Amino acid sequence: MKKTYMIKFLLPLILSLASVVGYGQAISIPQLNDTPESLVGTLLNNACVEVANIDLSSQQSVAYFNNNGGNFPIEEGVVIRTGDVSLTQGSYTGEGLSSQINNFSDSTLEEINEGSGQSSELTDVAFLEFEFVPLSSNFNFEFLFASNEYGEWQCVSSDVFAFLLTNLETGETQNLAVIPGTDTPISVKNIKDSDFNNSCESDHANLFDTYNVNTPETSTVNMRGFTKLLGAEASINPGTPYKIRLVIADSNDANFDSAIFLDAGSFTADVDLGQDKMICEGDVYSLSTGLDVEEYDHSWTYNGQVIPGLTSNAIQASQLGTYGVLVTKEGTNCLI
């Protein structure tokens, strides 16, 4: 009879602690002059993802936010809004629902808008974008979508946004801002609850979270409504350069702004050796980082001890125990 063993794969973790200072129960935006580099640094959870060519539409429309210990689903992160992002902070007041920073459009968002049955006319584009080289085949992050179109306008109008991930070697682009399990772009019209406007039926109401208009006294953000926390994900190639463009625009006119809230530290593209595996006696399981050994140095461990001589990007595991790998890159502070 064959015996069954458990092999566990662990990676060293680098944790950082930050003090939390309370300023109330609603979100705040401390400043409107965050650098593009600091905003991207807020989203990334490690120093080993190579980042380049960071850009944003305007510091008036892209900013860092904090929920100040309140019930808003994201503790801190980056918010991108069609219009003046400072109007997003505080509890719901019914004021500051519409604003405009520019009259720019975006060709990809125009195509998405037309595909949803709306006019291609867009305005007030806001974006944050950067190029990066991942260390993993998995890329994911968490976000929620908020809009002042919820309620009164949710049956007839929908601003448009996308998370455009482009493989810079092949030029192939995919939109990650879609309804889970589908390729349908997320919008007010396809995540809504008829309880807040019975002129049309609900769509994916299980993904809608909060409508602030009826209960402003308990609101955590100055926007009419927002979705639950959602996830964006893609399978990518380690060591290959990519570009992510996080972009949103007002559809048809600049009235009733919408916004994307991105969770700090949730952007992950780190080394992942996979889930724990069960193997039988005599079996061999291959572990690989997928990284170029000419760029990244590898040091493999077994039960916490370095395995002498194993410096390639892959090993064959056949013993019961915990395997790990330390990856470094010369000339950088990358250590994972």
XYZ file of C-alpha atoms in Angstrom:
336
model
C 0.000 0.000 0.000
C 1.311 3.438 -0.872
C 1.793 5.958 1.916
C 0.518 9.515 1.529
C 2.574 12.530 2.534
C 1.825 16.225 2.839
C 4.262 18.706 1.349
C 3.829 22.328 2.408
C 5.179 25.286 0.507
C 5.956 28.452 2.411
C 7.557 31.750 1.474
C 9.146 34.232 3.875
C 6.861 37.175 4.611
C 7.888 40.757 5.207
C 5.313 42.568 7.334
C 5.003 46.270 7.998
C 3.062 47.949 10.755
C 1.461 51.367 10.543
C -0.113 53.378 13.298
C -3.808 54.062 12.978
C -5.128 57.488 13.863
C -8.861 58.016 14.049
C -10.504 61.078 12.521
C -14.112 59.924 12.459
C -16.170 57.227 10.830
C -16.198 58.410 7.204
C -13.360 58.301 4.701
C -10.940 61.184 4.431
C -8.544 62.320 1.704
C -5.638 63.951 3.562
C -4.136 65.731 0.561
C -4.474 66.252 -3.176
C -0.801 66.310 -4.112
C 0.124 62.622 -3.814
C 2.840 61.710 -6.288
C 2.078 58.985 -8.838
C 4.896 56.924 -7.302
C 3.418 57.115 -3.785
C -0.042 56.121 -5.059
C 1.307 53.050 -6.857
C 3.395 52.235 -3.782
C 0.164 52.259 -1.759
C -1.341 49.602 -4.022
C 1.649 47.253 -4.236
C 2.353 45.004 -1.284
C 6.044 44.272 -1.906
C 9.238 45.883 -3.199
C 10.002 43.146 -5.723
C 7.604 44.068 -8.516
C 9.573 46.202 -10.942
C 7.522 49.315 -11.754
C 8.060 51.909 -14.480
C 6.322 54.656 -16.475
C 3.805 55.640 -13.802
C 1.244 58.232 -14.849
C -2.098 59.664 -13.732
C -4.717 61.953 -15.177
C -4.626 64.570 -12.419
C -3.909 64.888 -8.716
C -7.388 66.414 -8.481
C -9.002 63.142 -9.540
C -6.678 60.473 -8.081
C -5.767 60.379 -4.391
C -5.001 58.333 -1.293
C -7.881 57.745 1.149
C -8.341 56.297 4.639
C -11.548 55.078 6.310
C -10.427 56.297 9.763
C -11.560 53.135 11.484
C -15.072 53.361 10.070
C -17.209 50.727 8.374
C -16.274 51.569 4.798
C -15.200 48.159 3.355
C -11.649 49.273 2.486
C -9.374 50.516 5.272
C -7.140 52.585 2.992
C -6.145 52.789 -0.631
C -6.437 54.853 -3.794
C -9.604 56.421 -5.178
C -10.001 57.459 -8.831
C -13.011 59.703 -9.545
C -14.597 61.357 -12.563
C -14.287 64.871 -11.210
C -13.021 66.399 -7.981
C -11.897 63.507 -5.788
C -12.015 65.640 -2.620
C -15.828 65.677 -2.858
C -15.778 61.943 -2.093
C -14.701 62.311 1.536
C -16.990 62.604 4.517
C -20.487 61.276 5.094
C -23.251 61.593 2.516
C -24.623 65.139 2.251
C -26.428 65.114 -1.087
C -24.073 67.886 -2.259
C -20.994 67.723 -4.453
C -22.390 64.868 -6.530
C -21.237 66.319 -9.873
C -17.949 67.928 -10.903
C -15.583 68.048 -13.846
C -11.805 68.234 -14.154
C -11.351 67.737 -17.922
C -13.234 67.002 -21.132
C -11.027 64.108 -22.287
C -12.283 60.782 -23.644
C -10.776 57.289 -23.975
C -11.073 55.078 -27.058
C -11.257 51.765 -25.175
C -13.918 53.064 -22.791
C -15.847 54.362 -25.802
C -15.947 50.819 -27.204
C -17.123 49.427 -23.850
C -19.759 52.130 -23.610
C -21.064 51.410 -27.102
C -21.129 47.695 -26.322
C -23.429 48.406 -23.380
C -25.928 50.159 -25.662
C -24.967 53.704 -24.732
C -23.614 56.589 -26.771
C -19.847 56.568 -27.211
C -19.647 60.152 -25.937
C -17.491 60.320 -22.799
C -15.916 63.066 -20.735
C -13.831 63.693 -17.628
C -11.518 60.684 -17.914
C -9.519 59.852 -14.775
C -6.784 57.208 -14.624
C -3.752 55.764 -12.885
C -1.427 53.547 -14.901
C 1.954 51.886 -14.593
C 4.124 49.175 -16.130
C 5.372 46.264 -14.039
C 7.205 42.948 -14.253
C 5.442 40.261 -12.145
C 7.140 37.456 -10.233
C 4.092 35.208 -10.329
C 1.596 33.770 -12.791
C -1.191 35.245 -10.644
C -2.177 38.919 -10.637
C -5.058 40.149 -8.526
C -6.355 43.024 -6.434
C -9.519 44.145 -4.613
C -11.734 47.141 -5.303
C -15.255 48.512 -5.155
C -17.212 50.749 -7.505
C -19.217 53.759 -6.290
C -21.517 56.071 -8.211
C -23.861 58.987 -7.739
C -26.019 57.497 -10.497
C -27.304 54.874 -8.034
C -30.949 55.356 -7.215
C -32.436 58.031 -9.470
C -30.425 57.236 -12.615
C -29.519 53.563 -12.226
C -32.083 52.400 -14.810
C -31.055 54.724 -17.638
C -27.436 55.813 -17.281
C -24.097 54.281 -16.429
C -20.606 55.708 -16.259
C -17.902 53.413 -17.579
C -14.609 52.114 -16.210
C -12.036 49.423 -16.949
C -8.898 47.805 -15.595
C -6.897 47.301 -18.781
C -4.059 44.783 -18.416
C -1.730 44.698 -21.426
C 1.038 42.202 -22.159
C 3.732 44.526 -23.518
C 5.402 41.723 -25.474
C 2.286 40.580 -27.338
C 0.186 43.758 -27.177
C -2.805 41.713 -25.966
C -5.147 43.607 -23.612
C -7.876 42.301 -21.313
C -10.358 44.156 -19.111
C -10.332 42.876 -15.512
C -13.243 45.071 -14.346
C -15.952 42.504 -15.092
C -18.824 40.802 -13.293
C -17.307 37.745 -11.524
C -17.448 34.652 -13.718
C -18.325 36.639 -16.856
C -16.757 39.003 -19.369
C -19.452 41.656 -18.767
C -17.977 45.048 -17.767
C -19.124 46.275 -14.355
C -21.446 49.298 -14.310
C -24.357 50.823 -12.399
C -26.820 49.262 -14.821
C -25.597 45.702 -14.262
C -24.958 45.872 -10.497
C -28.057 47.472 -8.987
C -30.895 46.811 -6.543
C -34.485 47.672 -7.504
C -35.217 48.542 -3.862
C -33.700 51.938 -4.625
C -35.476 52.475 -7.966
C -38.284 50.132 -8.969
C -38.490 51.505 -12.506
C -36.280 48.600 -13.561
C -35.363 45.173 -12.262
C -32.375 44.309 -10.124
C -29.166 43.068 -11.729
C -26.618 41.155 -9.655
C -28.117 42.751 -6.547
C -26.032 40.356 -4.435
C -22.971 42.378 -5.495
C -24.457 45.721 -4.430
C -23.615 46.885 -0.915
C -24.831 50.269 0.304
C -27.255 53.040 -0.695
C -26.527 56.131 1.402
C -29.384 58.426 0.366
C -31.902 56.891 2.763
C -29.527 56.664 5.745
C -26.998 59.522 5.497
C -26.434 59.493 9.252
C -24.669 56.117 9.009
C -22.887 56.751 5.709
C -19.116 56.410 5.344
C -18.564 58.161 2.007
C -20.133 61.133 0.226
C -21.495 59.137 -2.705
C -24.967 57.762 -3.273
C -24.098 54.084 -3.428
C -21.406 51.482 -3.898
C -20.854 47.796 -4.618
C -19.475 45.139 -2.338
C -15.741 44.523 -2.310
C -14.899 42.817 -5.598
C -11.817 41.108 -6.998
C -9.958 41.534 -10.274
C -7.610 38.772 -11.392
C -5.664 37.440 -14.336
C -3.165 34.722 -15.227
C 0.089 36.279 -16.398
C 3.639 35.246 -17.303
C 6.378 35.746 -14.673
C 9.184 37.981 -15.860
C 7.100 39.444 -18.699
C 6.451 43.219 -18.759
C 2.823 44.332 -18.393
C 0.919 47.591 -18.197
C -2.166 48.163 -16.036
C -4.398 51.154 -16.790
C -7.083 51.851 -14.170
C -9.440 54.238 -15.944
C -12.937 55.675 -15.488
C -15.052 58.274 -17.340
C -18.407 59.991 -17.214
C -20.808 58.779 -19.881
C -22.647 61.371 -21.994
C -22.088 64.282 -19.572
C -20.161 65.203 -16.437
C -23.154 64.959 -14.108
C -23.264 62.492 -11.200
C -19.677 61.353 -10.758
C -18.498 57.767 -10.283
C -15.377 56.435 -8.580
C -13.184 53.346 -8.144
C -11.792 52.539 -4.696
C -8.679 50.329 -4.797
C -7.553 48.422 -1.712
C -4.062 49.296 -0.440
C -1.582 46.445 -0.630
C -3.991 44.146 -2.440
C -2.100 44.267 -5.755
C -0.166 41.007 -5.691
C 2.188 39.615 -8.304
C 4.639 37.906 -5.954
C 6.203 34.456 -6.137
C 3.667 31.712 -5.449
C 4.678 28.060 -5.161
C 1.063 26.914 -5.098
C -1.168 25.238 -2.538
C -0.137 22.415 -0.197
C 0.026 19.080 -2.027
C -0.646 15.471 -1.080
C 1.730 12.994 -2.734
C 2.284 9.268 -2.457
C 5.511 7.541 -1.459
C 7.892 7.511 -4.388
C 6.178 10.402 -6.179
C 8.025 13.557 -7.162
C 6.478 17.014 -7.398
C 8.079 19.870 -9.330
C 8.310 23.309 -7.694
C 9.171 26.322 -9.844
C 9.232 30.110 -9.547
C 9.203 30.585 -13.320
C 11.771 33.386 -12.991
C 14.840 33.893 -15.173
C 17.912 32.627 -13.275
C 20.050 35.202 -15.070
C 18.077 37.981 -13.357
C 17.045 36.380 -10.049
C 19.125 34.365 -7.594
C 17.415 31.393 -5.905
C 18.139 29.671 -2.605
C 15.864 26.735 -1.739
C 15.115 25.523 1.785
C 13.748 22.327 3.295
C 12.220 22.539 6.775
C 13.867 25.922 7.190
C 17.377 24.782 6.233
C 19.131 25.862 3.032
C 19.575 23.028 0.536
C 23.227 23.300 -0.595
C 23.806 23.699 -4.317
C 20.169 24.238 -5.357
C 20.184 27.620 -7.104
C 17.994 26.969 -10.141
C 14.431 28.247 -10.530
C 12.953 24.752 -10.016
C 13.471 21.701 -7.805
C 11.978 18.222 -7.496
C 10.268 17.648 -4.126
C 9.877 14.078 -2.907
C 10.220 14.229 0.901
C 7.634 15.000 3.569
C 8.213 18.522 4.851
C 8.081 22.256 4.160
C 9.833 23.705 1.121
C 10.630 27.355 0.596
C 12.642 29.616 -1.655
C 14.490 32.884 -1.123
C 14.634 35.012 -4.271
C 16.938 38.016 -4.605
C 17.877 40.348 -7.415
C 21.322 41.905 -7.540
C 21.368 45.684 -7.394
C 17.880 45.980 -5.860
C 16.220 45.600 -2.457
C 14.157 42.712 -3.759
C 14.052 39.932 -1.154
C 11.165 37.428 -1.112
